[in-house]
Coordinates of C-alpha atoms and ligand atoms in Angstrom, one line a residue:
M1 CA 0.1 0.1 0.1
K2 CA 1.4 3.4 -0.8
V3 CA 0.2 6.7 0.8
L4 CA 0.4 10.4 0.1
L5 CA 0.6 12.5 3.0
V6 CA 0.0 16.2 2.9
G7 CA 1.8 18.6 5.1
N8 CA 5.2 19.4 6.8
G9 CA 4.8 19.7 10.6
G10 CA 5.8 17.4 13.4
R11 CA 2.3 16.1 13.4
E12 CA 2.8 14.8 9.9
H13 CA 6.3 13.2 10.7
A14 CA 4.7 11.4 13.6
I15 CA 2.0 10.0 11.2
V16 CA 4.5 8.9 8.5
W17 CA 6.6 7.3 11.2
K18 CA 3.7 5.3 12.8
L19 CA 2.4 4.2 9.2
L20 CA 5.8 3.1 8.4
Q21 CA 6.0 0.7 11.4
S22 CA 3.6 -1.4 9.2
K23 CA 5.3 -3.7 6.5
R24 CA 2.1 -3.3 4.4
I25 CA 3.1 0.3 3.7
R26 CA 5.5 0.3 0.7
Q27 CA 6.0 3.8 0.3
I28 CA 4.9 7.2 1.5
M29 CA 5.3 10.3 -0.4
C30 CA 5.2 13.7 1.6
V31 CA 3.7 16.9 0.2
P32 CA 6.1 18.7 1.1
G33 CA 7.4 16.9 4.0
N34 CA 10.2 18.1 6.2
G35 CA 13.9 17.0 7.0
G36 CA 12.5 14.3 9.0
T37 CA 10.4 12.6 6.7
A38 CA 13.2 13.1 4.0
A39 CA 15.6 11.0 6.0
L40 CA 13.0 8.1 6.3
E41 CA 13.1 4.9 4.1
R42 CA 10.4 4.3 2.0
C43 CA 9.5 7.9 2.3
Q44 CA 10.0 10.7 -0.3
N45 CA 9.3 14.4 -0.1
L46 CA 7.5 15.7 -3.1
P47 CA 8.2 19.6 -4.3
L48 CA 4.5 20.4 -4.3
T49 CA 2.7 23.0 -2.2
I50 CA -0.2 21.8 -0.1
D51 CA -2.8 23.7 -2.3
D52 CA -1.5 22.1 -5.5
F53 CA -4.3 19.5 -5.7
Q54 CA -3.9 18.9 -9.6
G55 CA -0.4 18.0 -8.9
M56 CA -1.0 15.8 -6.1
V57 CA -3.6 13.9 -8.5
R58 CA -0.9 13.2 -11.0
F59 CA 1.4 11.8 -8.5
V60 CA -1.5 9.6 -7.1
E61 CA -2.2 8.2 -10.6
V62 CA 1.3 7.5 -11.7
H63 CA 2.5 6.0 -8.5
N64 CA -0.9 3.8 -7.9
I65 CA -1.1 5.5 -4.3
S66 CA -4.4 4.0 -2.3
L67 CA -4.8 6.7 0.2
V68 CA -4.3 10.4 0.7
V69 CA -4.0 11.5 4.4
V70 CA -4.4 15.3 5.0
G71 CA -2.4 16.7 8.0
P72 CA -3.2 20.5 8.2
E73 CA -6.6 22.2 8.1
L74 CA -5.8 24.6 5.3
P75 CA -6.1 22.2 2.3
L76 CA -9.3 20.8 4.0
A77 CA -11.0 24.2 4.1
L78 CA -9.8 24.6 0.5
G79 CA -11.6 21.7 -0.6
I80 CA -8.7 19.0 -1.1
T81 CA -11.0 16.1 -0.2
D82 CA -13.8 17.2 -2.5
Y83 CA -11.3 17.7 -5.4
L84 CA -9.6 14.3 -4.9
K85 CA -12.9 12.5 -4.5
T86 CA -14.1 13.8 -8.0
Q87 CA -11.0 11.8 -9.2
E88 CA -12.2 8.7 -7.3
I89 CA -9.3 9.0 -5.1
K90 CA -9.5 7.8 -1.3
V91 CA -9.0 10.3 1.3
F92 CA -8.6 10.6 4.8
G93 CA -10.0 14.2 6.0
P94 CA -13.3 16.0 5.5
T95 CA -14.8 17.7 2.7
K96 CA -14.7 21.6 2.4
E97 CA -18.2 21.6 4.1
G98 CA -17.1 19.4 6.8
A99 CA -14.1 21.5 7.5
Q100 CA -16.2 24.5 8.3
I101 CA -16.4 22.7 11.8
E102 CA -13.0 24.3 12.3
A103 CA -12.7 27.0 9.6
S104 CA -15.9 28.9 10.6
K105 CA -16.3 29.3 14.5
S106 CA -19.8 30.7 13.7
W107 CA -20.7 27.8 11.6
A108 CA -19.7 25.4 14.5
K109 CA -21.4 27.3 17.0
S110 CA -24.8 27.1 15.6
L111 CA -24.3 23.5 14.7
M112 CA -23.5 23.1 18.3
Q113 CA -26.5 25.1 19.4
Q114 CA -28.8 23.3 17.3
A115 CA -27.8 19.8 18.3
K116 CA -27.6 21.0 22.0
I117 CA -24.1 20.2 22.5
P118 CA -22.6 21.9 25.7
T119 CA -20.5 24.8 24.6
A120 CA -20.2 28.3 25.8
S121 CA -23.1 31.0 24.7
A122 CA -22.1 33.1 22.3
A123 CA -23.2 36.0 19.8
V124 CA -22.0 36.7 16.2
F125 CA -21.4 40.2 14.7
Q126 CA -20.7 41.6 11.4
D127 CA -19.5 45.0 12.4
A128 CA -17.2 46.4 15.0
K129 CA -19.6 49.1 16.4
T130 CA -22.6 46.5 17.2
A131 CA -19.8 44.1 18.7
K132 CA -18.5 46.7 20.9
A133 CA -21.9 48.0 22.1
Y134 CA -22.7 44.4 23.0
V135 CA -19.4 44.0 24.7
A136 CA -20.1 47.2 26.8
A137 CA -23.2 45.7 28.3
Q138 CA -21.5 42.5 29.2
V139 CA -19.2 41.7 32.4
A140 CA -15.6 40.7 31.9
P141 CA -13.6 38.3 31.5
I142 CA -15.2 37.8 28.2
V143 CA -13.9 35.9 24.9
V144 CA -13.4 37.4 21.4
K145 CA -13.0 35.1 18.5
A146 CA -12.2 35.7 14.9
D147 CA -14.6 33.6 12.5
G148 CA -12.2 32.2 10.0
L149 CA -8.8 30.4 10.1
A150 CA -6.3 32.6 12.1
A151 CA -3.4 30.2 12.7
G152 CA -4.1 30.1 16.6
K153 CA -4.1 34.3 16.5
G154 CA -7.9 34.7 16.4
V155 CA -8.9 34.4 20.0
T156 CA -8.6 37.0 22.8
V157 CA -9.6 36.0 26.4
A158 CA -10.3 39.8 27.5
S159 CA -10.1 40.2 31.3
T160 CA -11.7 43.8 30.5
T161 CA -14.4 45.0 28.2
E162 CA -11.7 47.7 26.9
E163 CA -9.6 44.7 25.9
A164 CA -12.3 43.1 24.3
Q165 CA -13.2 46.0 22.2
A166 CA -9.5 46.5 21.2
A167 CA -9.7 43.0 20.1
I168 CA -12.8 43.3 18.0
D169 CA -11.3 46.4 16.2
Y170 CA -8.1 44.6 15.7
L171 CA -10.2 41.6 13.8
F172 CA -12.3 43.8 11.7
E173 CA -9.4 45.9 10.6
N174 CA -7.7 42.7 9.8
K175 CA -10.1 41.6 7.2
F176 CA -12.2 39.2 9.3
R177 CA -15.7 39.8 8.4
Q178 CA -17.3 38.2 11.5
V179 CA -16.5 37.8 15.3
L180 CA -17.9 35.8 18.0
I181 CA -18.3 37.1 21.6
E182 CA -18.4 34.2 23.9
E183 CA -19.2 33.5 27.6
Y184 CA -15.8 33.0 29.5
L185 CA -15.5 29.3 30.8
T186 CA -13.1 28.2 33.6
G187 CA -11.8 24.8 34.2
Q188 CA -9.2 22.5 32.8
E189 CA -8.6 22.1 29.1
V190 CA -8.3 18.8 27.4
S191 CA -8.0 17.7 23.6
V192 CA -10.0 14.7 22.6
L193 CA -9.4 13.5 19.2
A194 CA -11.8 11.1 17.5
L195 CA -11.6 8.9 14.2
T196 CA -14.7 9.0 12.2
D197 CA -16.2 7.3 9.0
G198 CA -19.3 9.7 9.1
L199 CA -21.0 7.0 10.7
T200 CA -19.0 5.6 13.6
I201 CA -16.8 7.4 15.6
R202 CA -13.8 6.2 17.8
P203 CA -12.0 8.5 20.4
L204 CA -8.3 8.3 20.9
L205 CA -6.5 8.9 24.2
P206 CA -7.2 12.1 25.6
A207 CA -4.2 14.6 25.7
Q208 CA -3.4 18.0 27.3
D209 CA -1.2 20.4 25.3
Y210 CA 0.8 23.5 26.6
K211 CA -0.2 26.5 24.5
R212 CA 1.7 29.3 26.3
L213 CA 5.1 30.0 25.3
G214 CA 6.5 30.4 29.1
E215 CA 6.9 28.1 31.8
G216 CA 4.0 28.1 34.4
D217 CA 1.5 28.8 31.4
I218 CA 2.5 32.6 31.0
G219 CA 3.2 34.3 27.8
V220 CA 1.7 34.5 24.3
N221 CA -0.3 31.5 22.8
T222 CA 1.8 29.3 20.5
G223 CA 0.9 26.6 18.1
G224 CA 1.7 24.3 21.1
M225 CA 4.9 23.8 23.2
G226 CA 4.4 20.3 24.2
A227 CA 1.7 17.7 25.2
Y228 CA 1.2 14.5 27.2
A229 CA -1.1 11.6 27.0
P230 CA -3.3 10.1 28.2
A231 CA -4.8 13.0 30.3
P232 CA -6.0 11.5 33.6
I233 CA -8.6 14.2 34.1
V234 CA -10.5 12.2 31.3
T235 CA -11.7 9.3 33.3
P236 CA -13.6 6.4 31.8
A237 CA -16.9 7.8 32.9
L238 CA -16.0 11.3 31.7
M239 CA -14.8 9.9 28.2
K240 CA -18.4 8.1 28.2
R241 CA -20.1 11.5 28.7
I242 CA -17.8 13.1 26.0
E243 CA -19.0 10.4 23.5
Q244 CA -22.8 10.6 24.4
E245 CA -23.1 14.4 24.9
I246 CA -20.5 15.6 22.3
F247 CA -19.2 13.3 19.5
T248 CA -22.2 11.2 18.8
P249 CA -24.8 14.3 18.5
T250 CA -22.0 16.3 16.6
L251 CA -21.8 13.4 14.0
A252 CA -25.6 13.3 13.8
A253 CA -26.0 17.0 13.3
L254 CA -23.2 16.8 10.5
R255 CA -25.0 14.0 8.8
Q256 CA -28.1 16.1 9.0
R257 CA -26.6 18.6 6.9
R258 CA -25.7 15.9 4.6
I259 CA -22.0 16.2 5.4
D260 CA -20.1 12.7 4.9
Y261 CA -17.4 13.6 7.4
R262 CA -14.4 11.1 7.1
G263 CA -11.3 12.1 9.3
V264 CA -10.5 13.3 12.7
L265 CA -13.1 15.3 14.8
Y266 CA -10.8 16.8 17.5
A267 CA -12.8 18.6 20.4
G268 CA -11.1 21.2 22.3
L269 CA -12.9 20.7 25.7
M270 CA -13.2 22.8 28.9
I271 CA -13.8 20.5 31.9
T272 CA -15.8 22.8 34.1
P273 CA -15.3 22.9 37.9
A274 CA -18.4 20.9 38.0
G275 CA -16.9 18.3 35.9
D276 CA -18.8 18.9 32.8
P277 CA -17.3 18.9 29.4
K278 CA -18.0 21.8 27.2
V279 CA -16.7 22.5 23.8
L280 CA -14.3 25.3 23.3
E281 CA -13.9 24.7 19.7
F282 CA -13.6 21.6 17.1
N283 CA -10.8 21.2 14.7
C284 CA -11.1 19.1 11.6
R285 CA -7.5 17.3 11.8
F286 CA -5.1 15.9 14.0
G287 CA -3.6 18.2 16.6
D288 CA 0.1 19.3 16.9
P289 CA 1.6 18.2 19.1
E290 CA -0.9 16.0 20.8
T291 CA -0.4 13.7 17.8
Q292 CA 3.2 13.4 18.7
A293 CA 2.2 12.3 22.3
I294 CA -0.6 9.8 21.0
L295 CA 0.7 7.9 18.0
P296 CA 3.6 6.5 20.0
L297 CA 1.0 4.8 22.4
L298 CA -1.0 3.5 19.6
E299 CA -0.5 -0.2 19.0
T300 CA -3.4 -0.8 16.3
P301 CA -1.9 -0.2 13.0
L302 CA -2.8 3.3 11.9
E303 CA -3.2 2.4 8.4
D304 CA -6.1 0.0 9.2
L305 CA -8.1 3.1 11.1
L306 CA -7.3 5.7 8.5
L307 CA -8.3 3.4 5.6
A308 CA -11.4 2.1 7.3
C309 CA -12.6 5.7 7.8
A310 CA -11.9 6.6 4.3
E311 CA -13.8 3.6 3.1
Q312 CA -16.6 3.9 5.6
R313 CA -15.9 0.7 7.5
L314 CA -14.8 1.9 11.1
A315 CA -17.7 -0.1 12.6
E316 CA -16.0 -3.2 11.6
Q317 CA -12.6 -2.5 13.0
P318 CA -11.8 -4.3 16.5
P319 CA -11.2 -1.8 19.3
I320 CA -8.3 0.4 19.4
V321 CA -5.4 -1.0 21.2
W322 CA -2.9 1.2 23.4
K323 CA 0.4 0.6 24.9
P324 CA 0.2 0.9 28.7
G325 CA 2.0 4.0 30.1
V326 CA 2.2 7.6 29.2
A327 CA 3.9 9.9 26.7
V328 CA 5.3 13.3 27.2
C329 CA 6.1 15.4 24.2
V330 CA 8.7 18.5 24.5
V331 CA 8.6 20.9 21.6
L332 CA 12.0 22.4 20.6
A333 CA 11.5 25.9 19.1
A334 CA 13.6 28.8 17.7
T335 CA 14.0 31.8 20.0
G336 CA 11.6 34.4 18.8
Y337 CA 8.8 31.9 18.2
P338 CA 5.8 32.4 17.5
E339 CA 6.9 35.9 16.1
S340 CA 10.2 36.3 14.3
Y341 CA 12.9 33.9 14.4
Q342 CA 15.9 32.7 12.6
K343 CA 16.3 29.7 10.3
G344 CA 19.1 27.7 8.8
K345 CA 20.9 26.8 12.0
L346 CA 22.7 23.5 12.2
I347 CA 21.0 20.8 14.4
T348 CA 23.2 18.4 16.2
G349 CA 22.6 15.5 18.7
I350 CA 19.5 13.9 17.2
E351 CA 21.0 10.4 16.9
K352 CA 22.3 10.4 20.6
A353 CA 18.7 11.3 21.6
E354 CA 17.2 8.7 19.5
A355 CA 19.7 6.2 20.9
M356 CA 18.0 6.7 24.5
G357 CA 14.6 5.2 23.0
V358 CA 13.0 8.4 22.3
N359 CA 11.2 9.6 19.5
V360 CA 12.5 12.9 17.7
F361 CA 9.9 14.2 15.3
H362 CA 10.8 17.0 12.9
A363 CA 8.5 20.0 12.4
G364 CA 10.7 23.0 11.0
T365 CA 13.8 21.2 9.7
R366 CA 15.5 20.8 6.5
L367 CA 18.0 18.4 5.1
K368 CA 20.4 20.3 3.1
P369 CA 23.3 18.8 0.8
G370 CA 26.5 19.9 2.3
L371 CA 30.3 19.3 2.0
S372 CA 30.3 16.4 4.2
G373 CA 27.0 14.7 3.3
H374 CA 23.6 16.0 4.3
Q375 CA 23.1 18.6 6.9
L376 CA 20.0 19.1 9.0
T377 CA 19.1 22.8 9.9
T378 CA 16.3 24.7 11.4
D379 CA 13.7 25.6 9.0
G380 CA 10.7 26.9 11.1
G381 CA 9.6 28.3 14.7
R382 CA 8.9 24.9 16.0
V383 CA 11.8 22.9 14.9
L384 CA 11.8 19.3 16.8
A385 CA 9.2 17.5 19.2
V386 CA 10.9 14.9 21.4
T387 CA 8.4 12.2 22.8
A388 CA 9.2 9.8 25.3
L389 CA 7.3 6.8 26.8
G390 CA 7.4 5.9 30.4
E391 CA 5.5 3.8 32.9
N392 CA 4.4 6.9 34.7
F393 CA 4.6 10.8 34.1
Q394 CA 7.9 11.3 36.2
Q395 CA 9.5 8.7 34.1
A396 CA 8.3 9.8 30.7
H397 CA 9.2 13.5 31.8
A398 CA 12.7 12.6 32.9
Q399 CA 13.6 10.4 29.8
A400 CA 12.2 13.0 27.4
Y401 CA 14.3 15.9 29.0
A402 CA 17.2 13.8 29.2
A403 CA 17.1 13.2 25.4
V404 CA 16.3 16.9 24.9
E405 CA 19.8 17.7 26.8
C406 CA 21.5 16.0 23.8
I407 CA 20.1 18.2 20.9
E408 CA 21.7 21.5 20.1
F409 CA 21.0 24.3 17.8
E410 CA 21.6 28.0 18.1
G411 CA 18.9 29.7 19.8
M412 CA 17.0 26.4 21.0
Y413 CA 14.2 27.2 23.4
Y414 CA 11.9 24.7 25.3
R415 CA 9.7 24.8 28.3
R416 CA 11.1 22.6 31.0
D417 CA 7.7 21.8 32.7
I418 CA 5.7 19.9 30.2
G419 CA 4.2 17.0 31.9
V420 CA 5.0 17.8 35.5
A421 CA 3.2 21.0 36.1
G422 CA 1.1 23.8 34.6
V423 CA -2.0 23.2 32.3
G424 CA -4.4 20.5 33.4
W425 CA -2.1 19.1 36.2
V426 CA -3.8 17.0 38.5
E427 CA -2.3 14.8 41.4
R428 CA -1.5 11.5 40.1
Ligands
ADP501 N1 -15.1 30.5 25.9 C1 -13.9 30.4 26.6 N2 -13.6 30.5 27.8 C2 -12.4 30.5 28.3 N3 -11.3 30.4 27.5 C3 -11.6 30.1 26.0 C4 -12.8 30.1 25.7 N4 -12.6 29.9 24.3 C5 -11.3 29.9 24.2 N5 -10.6 29.8 25.3 C6 -9.1 30.0 25.4 O1 -8.5 30.5 24.1 C7 -7.7 29.3 23.5 C8 -8.0 29.3 22.1 O2 -9.3 29.3 21.8 P1 -10.0 28.4 20.6 O3 -11.4 28.4 20.5 O4 -9.3 26.9 20.8 O5 -9.4 28.8 19.3 P2 -8.0 28.4 18.2 O6 -7.5 27.2 18.7 O7 -8.7 28.6 17.0 O8 -7.2 29.8 18.5 C9 -8.4 28.2 24.1 O9 -7.3 26.9 24.1 C10 -8.6 28.7 25.7 O10 -7.5 28.5 26.2
MG502 MG1 -7.7 25.8 20.0

């Protein structure tokens, strides 16, 4: 079986790594991939952009590829699945209509409201003046959200109404045509990703990610500085509620809209102090870096699950099997991320880290031909993600950081508190 994978982050490297564990996978082609996928046997990077759907179809046809797996949200929102389906190509990832669940927060909110899925109450506005007048009559804290893909920069949790109003002005000035003003929720955040073929839905292990740049959860929001799984806050009883109160009705609401949703349905949840799960947002793809923590724990062959979703026969699959223990994933970033940072810095020590038994997933890296063979250099803000497994959190944490110590590049920055404290930490 040959697979084409779209994307170039740590999430994609983790998906490729997991797929390649299976002898059944003869080859994977990545569009465009990164330095990590370039170095893997049976894997090849293609010089195409993630929106070159026609280019991908040519490769799929010439190379007899059986499945296309889409990593990031952008090509999904642009309709990659719709296009490939017209060419009779199997795809893991929802159609453009389905991808609205992430690409339009107002669309997702109205779906949740109609299906009575627990979520923060919200109002949608098309102009700054009305939105600001509404906020003036509310009590802070209050949440302002851009309606549209914003690469993690569209949400402001405002502690004053003035801050909320400034956020509203900023979004309309930056060409967003709608904003949501949302009720502020407190509690613990958790990511529950589920696989679905449009009819059946199977949750993966719950995970928690560390969104803030600084230790102790301070500083700006990032794409994610680390993650761990499974998150013990999601007990089996809570997972059952999440399935019954969130996933099942969401899938039904999608079907009611005649959306054949095949891919990942990712629920970003707030577990309120009363212990109730409420949806903060949905994403239409695997999370990054949650995937780098979840997939190393997966025992079931990933291609069985992805193919079953694409072919709509997930119900036939045996229950998903997981390795015991926990995974801690630490992101190594370039100083200055998520704003401006330098690229092209030489990376050393990965082999030494890997010899300790951890996974080093590449995100922003590039394999450059050099005088003495290939050189690996930095090529993005989030550069690497180091995942260690352990019997418990202390072990996994210690192992991940011992491996991180082996790796070096100029300006390397990482949080030292992934998996021990901060977001969602509960006594274990
Ligand atoms: N209603 C809310 N109450 C409190 N915090 C929120 C709320 N909605 C979002 N947040 C915070 O803002 C972050 C980003 O919001 P989210 O809806 O996940 O948007 P995105 O991931 O697209 O930026 C969340 O992870 C959460 O920390
Ligand atoms: Mg989010």
